[in-house]
PDB file of C-alpha atoms in Angstrom:
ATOM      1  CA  UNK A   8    -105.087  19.129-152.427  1.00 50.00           C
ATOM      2  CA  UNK A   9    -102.475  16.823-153.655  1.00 51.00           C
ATOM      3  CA  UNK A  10    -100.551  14.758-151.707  1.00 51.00           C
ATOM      4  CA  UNK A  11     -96.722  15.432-152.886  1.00 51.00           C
ATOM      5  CA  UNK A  12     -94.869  12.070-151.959  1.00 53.00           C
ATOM      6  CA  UNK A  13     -91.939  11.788-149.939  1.00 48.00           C
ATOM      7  CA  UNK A  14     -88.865  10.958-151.455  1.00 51.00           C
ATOM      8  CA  UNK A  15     -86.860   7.361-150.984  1.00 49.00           C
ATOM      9  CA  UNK A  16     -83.245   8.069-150.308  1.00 50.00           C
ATOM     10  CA  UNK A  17     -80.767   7.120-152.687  1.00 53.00           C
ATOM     11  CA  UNK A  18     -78.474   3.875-151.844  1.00 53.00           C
ATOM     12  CA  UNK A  19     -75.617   6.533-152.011  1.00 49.00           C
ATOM     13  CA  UNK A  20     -77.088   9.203-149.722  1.00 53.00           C
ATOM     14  CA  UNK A  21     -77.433   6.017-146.927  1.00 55.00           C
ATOM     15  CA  UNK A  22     -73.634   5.007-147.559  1.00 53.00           C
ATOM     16  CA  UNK A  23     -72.635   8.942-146.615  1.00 49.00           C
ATOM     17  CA  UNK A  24     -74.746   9.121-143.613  1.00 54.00           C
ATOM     18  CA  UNK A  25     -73.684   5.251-142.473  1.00 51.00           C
ATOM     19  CA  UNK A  26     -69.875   6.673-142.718  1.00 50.00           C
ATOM     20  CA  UNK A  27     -70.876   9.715-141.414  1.00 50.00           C
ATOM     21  CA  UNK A  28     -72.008   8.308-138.037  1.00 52.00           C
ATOM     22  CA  UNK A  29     -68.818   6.126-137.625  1.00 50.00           C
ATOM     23  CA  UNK A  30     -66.383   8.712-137.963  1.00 49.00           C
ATOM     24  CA  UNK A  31     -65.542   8.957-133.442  1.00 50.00           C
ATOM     25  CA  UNK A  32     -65.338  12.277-131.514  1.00 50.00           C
ATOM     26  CA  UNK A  33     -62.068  13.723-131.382  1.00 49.00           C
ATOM     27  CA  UNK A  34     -59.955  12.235-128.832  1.00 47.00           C
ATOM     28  CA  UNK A  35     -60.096  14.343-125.258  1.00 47.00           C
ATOM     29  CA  UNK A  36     -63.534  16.050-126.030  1.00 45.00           C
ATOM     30  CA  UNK A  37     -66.885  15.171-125.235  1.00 49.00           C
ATOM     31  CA  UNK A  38     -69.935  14.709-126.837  1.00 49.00           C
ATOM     32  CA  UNK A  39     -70.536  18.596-126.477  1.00 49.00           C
ATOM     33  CA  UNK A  40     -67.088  19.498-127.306  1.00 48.00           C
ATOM     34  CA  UNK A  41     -66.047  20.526-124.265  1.00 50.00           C
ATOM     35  CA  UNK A  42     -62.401  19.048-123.344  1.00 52.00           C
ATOM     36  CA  UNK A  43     -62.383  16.353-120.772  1.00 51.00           C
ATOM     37  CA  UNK A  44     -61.055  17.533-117.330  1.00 48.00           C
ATOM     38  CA  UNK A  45     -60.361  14.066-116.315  1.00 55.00           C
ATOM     39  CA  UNK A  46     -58.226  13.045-118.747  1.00 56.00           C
ATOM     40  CA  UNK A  47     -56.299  16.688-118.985  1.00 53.00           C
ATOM     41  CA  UNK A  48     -55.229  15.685-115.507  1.00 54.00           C
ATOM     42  CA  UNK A  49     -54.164  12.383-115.391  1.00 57.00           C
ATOM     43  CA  UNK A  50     -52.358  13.678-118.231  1.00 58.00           C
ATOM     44  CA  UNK A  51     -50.673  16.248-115.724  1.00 56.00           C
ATOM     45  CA  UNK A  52     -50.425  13.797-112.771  1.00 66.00           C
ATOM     46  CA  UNK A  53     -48.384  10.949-115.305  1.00 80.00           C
ATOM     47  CA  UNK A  54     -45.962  13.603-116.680  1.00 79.00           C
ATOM     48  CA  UNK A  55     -45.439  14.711-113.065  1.00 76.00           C
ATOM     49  CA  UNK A  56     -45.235  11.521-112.046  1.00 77.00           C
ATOM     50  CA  UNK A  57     -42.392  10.533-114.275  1.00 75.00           C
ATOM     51  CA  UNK A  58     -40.380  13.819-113.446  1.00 72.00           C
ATOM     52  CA  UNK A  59     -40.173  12.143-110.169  1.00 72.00           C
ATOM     53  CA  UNK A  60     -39.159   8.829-110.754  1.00 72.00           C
ATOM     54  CA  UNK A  61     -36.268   9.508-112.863  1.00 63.00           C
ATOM     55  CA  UNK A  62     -34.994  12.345-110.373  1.00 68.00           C
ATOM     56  CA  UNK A  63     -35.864  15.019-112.889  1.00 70.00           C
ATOM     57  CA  UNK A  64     -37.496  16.760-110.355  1.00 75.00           C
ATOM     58  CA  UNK A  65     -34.781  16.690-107.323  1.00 74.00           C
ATOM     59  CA  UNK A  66     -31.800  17.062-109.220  1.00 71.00           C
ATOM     60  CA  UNK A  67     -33.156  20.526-110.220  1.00 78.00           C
ATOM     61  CA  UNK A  68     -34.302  21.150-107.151  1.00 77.00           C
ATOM     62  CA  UNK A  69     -30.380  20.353-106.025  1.00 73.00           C
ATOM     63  CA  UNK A  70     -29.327  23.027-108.854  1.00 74.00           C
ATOM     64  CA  UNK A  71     -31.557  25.665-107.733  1.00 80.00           C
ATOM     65  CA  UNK A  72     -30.229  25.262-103.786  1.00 76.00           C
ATOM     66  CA  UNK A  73     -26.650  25.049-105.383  1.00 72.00           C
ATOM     67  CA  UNK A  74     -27.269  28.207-106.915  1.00 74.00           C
ATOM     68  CA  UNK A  75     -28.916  29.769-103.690  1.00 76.00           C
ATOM     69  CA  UNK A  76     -26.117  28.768-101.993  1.00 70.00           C
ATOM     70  CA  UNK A  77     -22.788  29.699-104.374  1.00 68.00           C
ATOM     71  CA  UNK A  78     -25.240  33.052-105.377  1.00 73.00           C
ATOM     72  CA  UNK A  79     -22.505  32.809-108.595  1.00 71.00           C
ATOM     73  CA  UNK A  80     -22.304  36.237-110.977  1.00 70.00           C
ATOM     74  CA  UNK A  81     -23.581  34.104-114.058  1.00 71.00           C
ATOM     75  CA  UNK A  82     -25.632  31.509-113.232  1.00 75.00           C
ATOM     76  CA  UNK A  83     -26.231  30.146-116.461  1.00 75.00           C
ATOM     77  CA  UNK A  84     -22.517  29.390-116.799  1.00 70.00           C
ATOM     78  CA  UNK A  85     -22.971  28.098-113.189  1.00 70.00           C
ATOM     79  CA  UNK A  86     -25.884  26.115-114.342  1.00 74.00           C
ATOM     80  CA  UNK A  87     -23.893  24.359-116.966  1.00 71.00           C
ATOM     81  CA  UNK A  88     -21.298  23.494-115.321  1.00 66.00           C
ATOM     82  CA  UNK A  89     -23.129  22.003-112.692  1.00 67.00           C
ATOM     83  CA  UNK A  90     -24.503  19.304-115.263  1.00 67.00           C
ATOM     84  CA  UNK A  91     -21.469  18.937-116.374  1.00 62.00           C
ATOM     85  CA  UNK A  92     -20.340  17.362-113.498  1.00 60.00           C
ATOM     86  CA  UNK A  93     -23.447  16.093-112.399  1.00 59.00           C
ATOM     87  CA  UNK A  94     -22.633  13.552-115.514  1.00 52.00           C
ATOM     88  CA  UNK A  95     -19.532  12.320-113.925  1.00 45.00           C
ATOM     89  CA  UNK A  96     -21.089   9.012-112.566  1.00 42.00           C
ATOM     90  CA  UNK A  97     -18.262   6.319-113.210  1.00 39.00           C
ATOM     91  CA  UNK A  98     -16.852   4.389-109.983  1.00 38.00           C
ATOM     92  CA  UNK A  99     -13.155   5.723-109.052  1.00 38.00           C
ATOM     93  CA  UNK A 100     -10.507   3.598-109.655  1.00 39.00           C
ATOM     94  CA  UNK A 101      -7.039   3.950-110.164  1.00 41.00           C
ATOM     95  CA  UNK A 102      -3.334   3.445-109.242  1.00 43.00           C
ATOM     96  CA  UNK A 103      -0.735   1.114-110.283  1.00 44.00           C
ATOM     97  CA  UNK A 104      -1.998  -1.620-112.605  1.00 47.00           C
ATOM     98  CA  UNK A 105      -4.948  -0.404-113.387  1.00 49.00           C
ATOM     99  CA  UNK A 106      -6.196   0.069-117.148  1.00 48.00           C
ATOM    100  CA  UNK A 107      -5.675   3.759-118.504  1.00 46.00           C
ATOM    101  CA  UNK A 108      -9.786   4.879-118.680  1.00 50.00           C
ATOM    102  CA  UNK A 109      -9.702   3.706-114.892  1.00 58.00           C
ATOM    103  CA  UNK A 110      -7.106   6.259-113.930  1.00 62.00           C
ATOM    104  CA  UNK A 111      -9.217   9.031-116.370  1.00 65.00           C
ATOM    105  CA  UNK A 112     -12.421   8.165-114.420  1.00 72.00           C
ATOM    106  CA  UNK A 113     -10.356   8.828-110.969  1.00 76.00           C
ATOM    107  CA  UNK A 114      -9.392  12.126-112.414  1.00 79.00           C
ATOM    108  CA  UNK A 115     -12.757  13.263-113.339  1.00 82.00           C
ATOM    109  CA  UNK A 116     -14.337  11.802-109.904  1.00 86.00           C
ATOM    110  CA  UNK A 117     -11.606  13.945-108.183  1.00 89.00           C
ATOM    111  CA  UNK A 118     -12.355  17.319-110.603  1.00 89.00           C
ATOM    112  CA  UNK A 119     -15.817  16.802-110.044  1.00 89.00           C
ATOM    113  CA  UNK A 120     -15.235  16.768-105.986  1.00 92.00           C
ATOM    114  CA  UNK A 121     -12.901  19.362-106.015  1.00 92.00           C
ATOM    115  CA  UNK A 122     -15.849  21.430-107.505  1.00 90.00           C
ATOM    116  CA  UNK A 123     -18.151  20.642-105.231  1.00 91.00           C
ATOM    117  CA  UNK A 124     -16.000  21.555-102.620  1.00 93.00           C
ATOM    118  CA  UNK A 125     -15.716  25.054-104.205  1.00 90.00           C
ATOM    119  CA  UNK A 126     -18.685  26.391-104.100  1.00 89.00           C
ATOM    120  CA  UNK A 127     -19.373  27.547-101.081  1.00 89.00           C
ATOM    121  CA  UNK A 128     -16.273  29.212 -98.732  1.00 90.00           C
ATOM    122  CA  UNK A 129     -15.323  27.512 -95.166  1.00 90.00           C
ATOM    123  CA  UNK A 130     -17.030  30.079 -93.520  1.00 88.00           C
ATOM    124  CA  UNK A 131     -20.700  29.146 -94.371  1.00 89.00           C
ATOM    125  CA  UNK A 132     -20.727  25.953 -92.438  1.00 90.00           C
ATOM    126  CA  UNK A 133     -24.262  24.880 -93.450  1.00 91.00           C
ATOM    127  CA  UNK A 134     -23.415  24.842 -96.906  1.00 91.00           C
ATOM    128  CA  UNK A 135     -20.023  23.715 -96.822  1.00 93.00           C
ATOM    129  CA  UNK A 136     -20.751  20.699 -94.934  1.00 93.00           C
ATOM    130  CA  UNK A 137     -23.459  19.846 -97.463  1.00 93.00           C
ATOM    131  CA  UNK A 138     -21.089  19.787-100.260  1.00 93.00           C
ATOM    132  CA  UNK A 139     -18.111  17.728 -98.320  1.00 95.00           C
ATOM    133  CA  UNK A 140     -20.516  15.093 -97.999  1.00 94.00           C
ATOM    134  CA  UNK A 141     -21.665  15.279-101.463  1.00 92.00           C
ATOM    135  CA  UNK A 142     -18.035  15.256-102.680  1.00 94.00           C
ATOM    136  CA  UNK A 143     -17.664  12.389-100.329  1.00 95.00           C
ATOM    137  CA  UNK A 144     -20.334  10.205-102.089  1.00 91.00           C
ATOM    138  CA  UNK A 145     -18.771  11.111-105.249  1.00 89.00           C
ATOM    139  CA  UNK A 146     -15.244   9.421-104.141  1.00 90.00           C
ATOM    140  CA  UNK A 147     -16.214   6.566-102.023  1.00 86.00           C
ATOM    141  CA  UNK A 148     -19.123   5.234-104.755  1.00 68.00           C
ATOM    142  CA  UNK A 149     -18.304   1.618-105.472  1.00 56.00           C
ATOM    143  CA  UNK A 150     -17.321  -0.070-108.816  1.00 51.00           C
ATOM    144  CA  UNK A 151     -16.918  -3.167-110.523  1.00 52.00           C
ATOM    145  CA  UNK A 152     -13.238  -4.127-108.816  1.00 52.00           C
ATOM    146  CA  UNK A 153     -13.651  -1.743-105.927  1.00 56.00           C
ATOM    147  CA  UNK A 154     -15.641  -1.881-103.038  1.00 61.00           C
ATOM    148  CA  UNK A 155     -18.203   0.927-101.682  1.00 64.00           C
ATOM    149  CA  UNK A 156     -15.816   3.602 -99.404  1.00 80.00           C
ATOM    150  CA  UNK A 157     -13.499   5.628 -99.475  1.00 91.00           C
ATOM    151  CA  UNK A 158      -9.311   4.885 -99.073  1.00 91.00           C
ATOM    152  CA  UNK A 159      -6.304   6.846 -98.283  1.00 92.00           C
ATOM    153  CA  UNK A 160      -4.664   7.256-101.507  1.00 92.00           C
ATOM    154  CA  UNK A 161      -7.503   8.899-103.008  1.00 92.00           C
ATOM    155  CA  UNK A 162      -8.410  10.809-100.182  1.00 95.00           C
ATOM    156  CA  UNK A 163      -4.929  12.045-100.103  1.00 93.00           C
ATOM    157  CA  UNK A 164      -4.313  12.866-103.734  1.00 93.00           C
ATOM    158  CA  UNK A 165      -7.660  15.130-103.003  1.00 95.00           C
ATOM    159  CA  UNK A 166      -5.603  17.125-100.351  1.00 95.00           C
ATOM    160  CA  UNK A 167      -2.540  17.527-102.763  1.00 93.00           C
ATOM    161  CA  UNK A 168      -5.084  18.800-105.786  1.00 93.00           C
ATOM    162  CA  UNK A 169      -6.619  21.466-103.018  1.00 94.00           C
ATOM    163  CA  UNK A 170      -2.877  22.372-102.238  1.00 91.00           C
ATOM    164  CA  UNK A 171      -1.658  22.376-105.572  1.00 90.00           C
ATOM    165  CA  UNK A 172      -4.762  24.239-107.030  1.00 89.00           C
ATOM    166  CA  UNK A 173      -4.423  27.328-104.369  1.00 88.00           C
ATOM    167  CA  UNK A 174      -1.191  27.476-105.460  1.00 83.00           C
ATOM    168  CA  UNK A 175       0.377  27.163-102.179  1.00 83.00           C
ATOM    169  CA  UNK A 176       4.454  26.600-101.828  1.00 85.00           C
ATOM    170  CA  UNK A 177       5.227  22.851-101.687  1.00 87.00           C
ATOM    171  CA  UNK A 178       7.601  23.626 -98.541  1.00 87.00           C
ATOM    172  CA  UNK A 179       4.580  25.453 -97.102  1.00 88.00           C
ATOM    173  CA  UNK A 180       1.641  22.744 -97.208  1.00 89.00           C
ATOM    174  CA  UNK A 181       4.092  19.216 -97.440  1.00 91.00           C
ATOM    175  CA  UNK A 182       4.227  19.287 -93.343  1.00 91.00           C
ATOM    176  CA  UNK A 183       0.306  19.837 -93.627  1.00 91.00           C
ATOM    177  CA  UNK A 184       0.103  17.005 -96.083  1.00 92.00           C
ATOM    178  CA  UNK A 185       2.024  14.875 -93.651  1.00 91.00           C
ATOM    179  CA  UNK A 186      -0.289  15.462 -90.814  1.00 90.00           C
ATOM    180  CA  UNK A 187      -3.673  15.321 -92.345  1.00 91.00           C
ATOM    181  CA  UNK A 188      -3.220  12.084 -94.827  1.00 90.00           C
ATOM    182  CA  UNK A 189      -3.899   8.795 -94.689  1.00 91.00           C
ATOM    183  CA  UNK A 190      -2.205   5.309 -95.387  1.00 89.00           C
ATOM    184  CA  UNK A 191      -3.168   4.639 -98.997  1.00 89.00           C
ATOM    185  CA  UNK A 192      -5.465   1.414 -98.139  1.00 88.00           C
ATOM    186  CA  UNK A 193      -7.099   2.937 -94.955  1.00 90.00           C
ATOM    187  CA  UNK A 194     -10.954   3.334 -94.885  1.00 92.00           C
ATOM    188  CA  UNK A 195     -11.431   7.100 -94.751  1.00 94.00           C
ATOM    189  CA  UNK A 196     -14.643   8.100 -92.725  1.00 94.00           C
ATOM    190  CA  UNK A 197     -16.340  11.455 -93.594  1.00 94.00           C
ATOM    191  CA  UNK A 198     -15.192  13.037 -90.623  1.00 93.00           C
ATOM    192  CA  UNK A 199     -11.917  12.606 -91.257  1.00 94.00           C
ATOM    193  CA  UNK A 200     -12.438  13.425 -94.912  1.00 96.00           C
ATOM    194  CA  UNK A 201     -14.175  16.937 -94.071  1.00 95.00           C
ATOM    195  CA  UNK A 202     -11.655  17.870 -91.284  1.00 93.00           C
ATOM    196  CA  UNK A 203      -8.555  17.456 -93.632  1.00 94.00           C
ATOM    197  CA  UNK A 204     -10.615  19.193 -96.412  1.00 95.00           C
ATOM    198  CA  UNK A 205     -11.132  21.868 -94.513  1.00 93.00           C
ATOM    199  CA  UNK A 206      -7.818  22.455 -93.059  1.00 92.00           C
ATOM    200  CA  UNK A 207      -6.318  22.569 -96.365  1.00 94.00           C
ATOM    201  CA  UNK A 208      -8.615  25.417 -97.092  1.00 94.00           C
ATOM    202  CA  UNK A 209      -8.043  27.538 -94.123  1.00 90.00           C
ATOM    203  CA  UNK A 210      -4.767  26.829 -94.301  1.00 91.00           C
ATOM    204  CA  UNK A 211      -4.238  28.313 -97.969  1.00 92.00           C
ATOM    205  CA  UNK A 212      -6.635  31.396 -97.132  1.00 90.00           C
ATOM    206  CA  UNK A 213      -3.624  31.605 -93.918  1.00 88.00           C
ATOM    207  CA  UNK A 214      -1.265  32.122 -96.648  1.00 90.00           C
ATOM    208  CA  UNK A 215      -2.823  34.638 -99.010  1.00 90.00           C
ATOM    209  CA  UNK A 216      -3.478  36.722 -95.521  1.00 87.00           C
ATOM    210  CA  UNK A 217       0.648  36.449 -94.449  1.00 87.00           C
ATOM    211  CA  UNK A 218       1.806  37.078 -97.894  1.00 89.00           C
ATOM    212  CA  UNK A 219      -0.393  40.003 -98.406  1.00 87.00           C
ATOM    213  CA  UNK A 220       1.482  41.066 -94.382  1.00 84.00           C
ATOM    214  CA  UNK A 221       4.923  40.733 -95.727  1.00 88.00           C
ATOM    215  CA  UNK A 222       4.020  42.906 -98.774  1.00 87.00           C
ATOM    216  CA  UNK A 223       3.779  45.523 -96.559  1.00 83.00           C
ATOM    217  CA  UNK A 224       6.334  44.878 -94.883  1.00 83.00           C
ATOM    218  CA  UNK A 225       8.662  43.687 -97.717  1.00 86.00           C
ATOM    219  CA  UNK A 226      10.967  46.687 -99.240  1.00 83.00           C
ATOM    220  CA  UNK A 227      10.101  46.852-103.122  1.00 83.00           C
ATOM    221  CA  UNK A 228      13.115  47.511-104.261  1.00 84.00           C
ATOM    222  CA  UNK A 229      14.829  44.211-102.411  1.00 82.00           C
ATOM    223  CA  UNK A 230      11.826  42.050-102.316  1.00 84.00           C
ATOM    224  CA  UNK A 231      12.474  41.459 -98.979  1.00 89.00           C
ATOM    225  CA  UNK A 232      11.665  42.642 -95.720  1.00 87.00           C
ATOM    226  CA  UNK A 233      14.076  43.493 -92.532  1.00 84.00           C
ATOM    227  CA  UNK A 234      14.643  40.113 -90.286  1.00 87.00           C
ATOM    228  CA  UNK A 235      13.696  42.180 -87.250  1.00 84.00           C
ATOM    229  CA  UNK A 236      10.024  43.509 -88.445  1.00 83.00           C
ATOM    230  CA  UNK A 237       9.505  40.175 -89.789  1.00 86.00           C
ATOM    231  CA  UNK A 238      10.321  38.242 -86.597  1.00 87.00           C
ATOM    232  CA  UNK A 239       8.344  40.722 -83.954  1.00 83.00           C
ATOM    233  CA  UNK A 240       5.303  40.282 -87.019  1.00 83.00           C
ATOM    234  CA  UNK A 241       5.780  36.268 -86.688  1.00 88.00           C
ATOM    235  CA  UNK A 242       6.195  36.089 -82.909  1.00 84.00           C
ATOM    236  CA  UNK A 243       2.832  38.660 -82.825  1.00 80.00           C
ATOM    237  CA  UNK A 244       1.285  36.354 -84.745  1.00 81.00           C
ATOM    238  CA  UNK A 245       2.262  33.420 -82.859  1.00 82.00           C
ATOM    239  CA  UNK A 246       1.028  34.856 -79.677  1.00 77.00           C
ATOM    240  CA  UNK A 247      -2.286  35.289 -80.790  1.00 74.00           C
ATOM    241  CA  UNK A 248      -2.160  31.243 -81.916  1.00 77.00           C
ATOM    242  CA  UNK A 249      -1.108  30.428 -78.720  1.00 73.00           C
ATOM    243  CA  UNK A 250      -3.789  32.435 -76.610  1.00 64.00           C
ATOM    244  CA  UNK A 251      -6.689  31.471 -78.709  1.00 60.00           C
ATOM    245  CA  UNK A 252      -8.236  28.358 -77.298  1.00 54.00           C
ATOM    246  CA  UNK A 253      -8.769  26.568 -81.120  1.00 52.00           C
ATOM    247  CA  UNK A 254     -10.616  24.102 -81.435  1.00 56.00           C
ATOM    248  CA  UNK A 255     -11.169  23.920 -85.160  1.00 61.00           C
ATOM    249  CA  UNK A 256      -9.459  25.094 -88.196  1.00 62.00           C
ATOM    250  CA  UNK A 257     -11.050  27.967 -88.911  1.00 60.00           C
ATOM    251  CA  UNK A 258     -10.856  29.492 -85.655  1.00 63.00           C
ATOM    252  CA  UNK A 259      -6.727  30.296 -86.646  1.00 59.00           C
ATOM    253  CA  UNK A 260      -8.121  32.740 -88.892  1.00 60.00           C
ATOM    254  CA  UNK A 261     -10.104  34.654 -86.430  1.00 60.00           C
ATOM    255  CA  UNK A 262      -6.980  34.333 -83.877  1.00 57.00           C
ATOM    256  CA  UNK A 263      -4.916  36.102 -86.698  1.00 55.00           C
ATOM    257  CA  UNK A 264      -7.421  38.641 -87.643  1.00 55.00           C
ATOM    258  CA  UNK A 265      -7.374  39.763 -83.180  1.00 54.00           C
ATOM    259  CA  UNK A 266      -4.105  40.991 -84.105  1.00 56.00           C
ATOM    260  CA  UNK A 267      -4.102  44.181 -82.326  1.00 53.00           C
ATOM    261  CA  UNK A 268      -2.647  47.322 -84.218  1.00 53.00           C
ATOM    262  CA  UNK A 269      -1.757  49.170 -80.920  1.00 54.00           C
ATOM    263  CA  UNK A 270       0.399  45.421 -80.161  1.00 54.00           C
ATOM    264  CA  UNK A 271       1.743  44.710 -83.292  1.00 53.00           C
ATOM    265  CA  UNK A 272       3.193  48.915 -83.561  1.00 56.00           C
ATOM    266  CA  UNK A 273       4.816  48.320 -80.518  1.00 57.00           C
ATOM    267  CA  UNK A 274       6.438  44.685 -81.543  1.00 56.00           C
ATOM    268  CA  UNK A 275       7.351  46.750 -84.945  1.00 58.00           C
ATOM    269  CA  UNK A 276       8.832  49.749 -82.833  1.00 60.00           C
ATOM    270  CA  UNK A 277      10.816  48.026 -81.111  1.00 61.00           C
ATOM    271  CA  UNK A 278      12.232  45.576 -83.874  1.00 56.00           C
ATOM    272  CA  UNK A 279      13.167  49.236 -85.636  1.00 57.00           C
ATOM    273  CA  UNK A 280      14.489  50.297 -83.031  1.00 59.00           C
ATOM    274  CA  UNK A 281      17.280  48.445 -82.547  1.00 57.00           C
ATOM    275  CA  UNK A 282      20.643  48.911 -83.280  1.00 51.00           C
ATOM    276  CA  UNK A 283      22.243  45.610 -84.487  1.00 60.00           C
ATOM    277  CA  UNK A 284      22.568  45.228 -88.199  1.00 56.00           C
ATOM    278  CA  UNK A 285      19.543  43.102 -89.391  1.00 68.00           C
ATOM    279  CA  UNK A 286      19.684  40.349 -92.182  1.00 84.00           C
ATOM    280  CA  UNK A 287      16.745  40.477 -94.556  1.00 89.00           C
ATOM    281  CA  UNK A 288      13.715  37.737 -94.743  1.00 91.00           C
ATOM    282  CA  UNK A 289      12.733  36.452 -98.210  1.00 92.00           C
ATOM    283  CA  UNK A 290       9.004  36.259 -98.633  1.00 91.00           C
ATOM    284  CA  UNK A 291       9.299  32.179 -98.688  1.00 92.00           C
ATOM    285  CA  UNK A 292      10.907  31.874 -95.479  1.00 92.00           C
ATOM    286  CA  UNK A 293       8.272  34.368 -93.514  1.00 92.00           C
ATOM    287  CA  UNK A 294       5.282  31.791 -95.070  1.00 92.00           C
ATOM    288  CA  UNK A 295       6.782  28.996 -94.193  1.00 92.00           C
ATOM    289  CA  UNK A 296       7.458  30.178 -90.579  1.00 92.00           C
ATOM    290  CA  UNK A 297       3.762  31.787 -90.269  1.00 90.00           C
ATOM    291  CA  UNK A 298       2.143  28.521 -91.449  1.00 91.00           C
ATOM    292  CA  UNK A 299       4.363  26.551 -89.140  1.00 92.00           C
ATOM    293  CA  UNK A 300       2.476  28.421 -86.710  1.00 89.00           C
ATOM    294  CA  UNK A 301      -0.615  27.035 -88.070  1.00 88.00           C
ATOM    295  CA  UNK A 302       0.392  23.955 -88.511  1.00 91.00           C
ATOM    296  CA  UNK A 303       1.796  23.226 -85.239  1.00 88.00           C
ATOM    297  CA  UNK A 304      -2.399  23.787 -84.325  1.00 85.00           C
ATOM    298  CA  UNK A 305      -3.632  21.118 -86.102  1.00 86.00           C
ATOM    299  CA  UNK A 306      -3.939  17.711 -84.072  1.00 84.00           C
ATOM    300  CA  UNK A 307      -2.833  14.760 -86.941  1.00 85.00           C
ATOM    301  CA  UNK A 308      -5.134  12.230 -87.993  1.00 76.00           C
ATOM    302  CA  UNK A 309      -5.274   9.063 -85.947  1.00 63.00           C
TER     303      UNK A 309
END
């Protein structure tokens, strides 16, 4: 039989298969083609990694306990608006002399305390103590011509917005105002700054709860109520203050809620019944009296 003989490859065929064999495996895969583990998760562990260092990962960790804690009807909205001020990171300044955008950033920094002290009511303590302390570090942050802390005049413009904001009577909260403040260049420790914050709270929810008393008191027709109901309503009120051993703000609220019906009928029975001709009571001078009450409570700072 004939020996057939085996063909010389071409010089072109050798080129092909040279190239061939120095083309590399795709990047991530393996000989076999299987995907390298190794590299899939240092891949994970470096994108986790930097999450972390630039506070990617805690500041939405701080969102999602903000939202926990406000439970708010749309928390997208909520969401948003938390970033929002989350952006606000320019040093408060302001006052007389200084340059216009300095007296912006102070109004921002105070907007974006004020809204941190909104989200959660007085009541839940936990939660309302977290965000006076973040609203705290907002204010007192330092800045190119100020120093790290917190002064009076800032502190005390934050009482007025609070005021102002819960649209409380200016008669009504200026004796507050007086009490609470500070001088303007006074250092302004957190305690201070969360137990004037949350007087000015309590005392605007001790408003809303006399007004909405002398509605129902009030005759529609006048718009105002008689002097007698209102005064045995006011000195009712005033005893409960006085027997409640109050220690803190809030506890005024719970001293005004013990109003007793079966007490405050008979204060209101006798007021009607008397004889002598009664003057009436405008709605402005019954909340001004009922947060005197209040007022005279709270111990003044220093």
């Amino acid at each position: 039989m004939a020996v057939l003989p085996v063909p010389v490859p071409s010089a072109k065929m050798a080129a092909v298969e040279k190239r061939r064999q120095a083309v590399p495996p795709p990047a991530g895969f393996t000989d076999s083609g299987r995907q390298s583990v190794s590299r899939a998760a240092g891949a994970a562990e470096s994108e986790e990694d930097f999450l972390r260092q630039v506070g990617v990962t805690e500041m939405l960790r701080a969102a999602l306990l903000k939202v926990l804690e406000a439970r708010p009807e749309e928390p997208i909205a909520f969401l948003a608006h938390y970033f929002e001020n989350m952006g606000l990171r320019s040093p408060v300044n302001g006052g007389a002399g200084e340059p216009p955008g300095q007296l912006l950033l102070q109004q921002q920094r105070l907007g974006r305390a004020l809204w941190h002290l909104r989200l959660a009511h007085h009541s839940q303590r936990a939660a309302f103590n977290n965000n006076v302390s973040v609203a705290y570090e907002c204010l007192s942050a330092g800045g190119r011509r100020k120093r790290p802390g917190l002064d009076g005049r800032t502190y005390s413009e934050l009482l007025r917005r609070i005021c102002r904001d819960g649209q409380a009577p200016e008669e009504v909260v200026a004796p507050l105002l007086r009490k609470v403040q500070c001088r303007d260049h006074e250092a302004v420790p957190l305690s201070v700054f969360r137990a004037g914050t949350l007087t000015c709270f309590v005392l605007l929810e001790f408003v809303a709860r006399a007004g909405a008393l002398f509605q129902l008191l009030e005759d529609p027709a006048a718009a105002v109520a008689d002097r007698r109901v209102g005064q045995a309503v006011l000195d009712t009120l005033e005893g409960a203050l006085q027997a409640s051993d109050a220690a803190a703000p809030a506890r005024f609220l719970e001293a005004g809620s013990r109003l007793g019906p079966d007490s405050l009928a008979l204060a209101l029975d006798r007021a009607v019944g008397g004889r002598r001709p009664s003057a009436p009571m405008t709605r402005e001078e019954f909340l001004e009296r009922a947060a005197a009450l209040f007022i005279a409570k709270v111990k003044p700072v220093g």
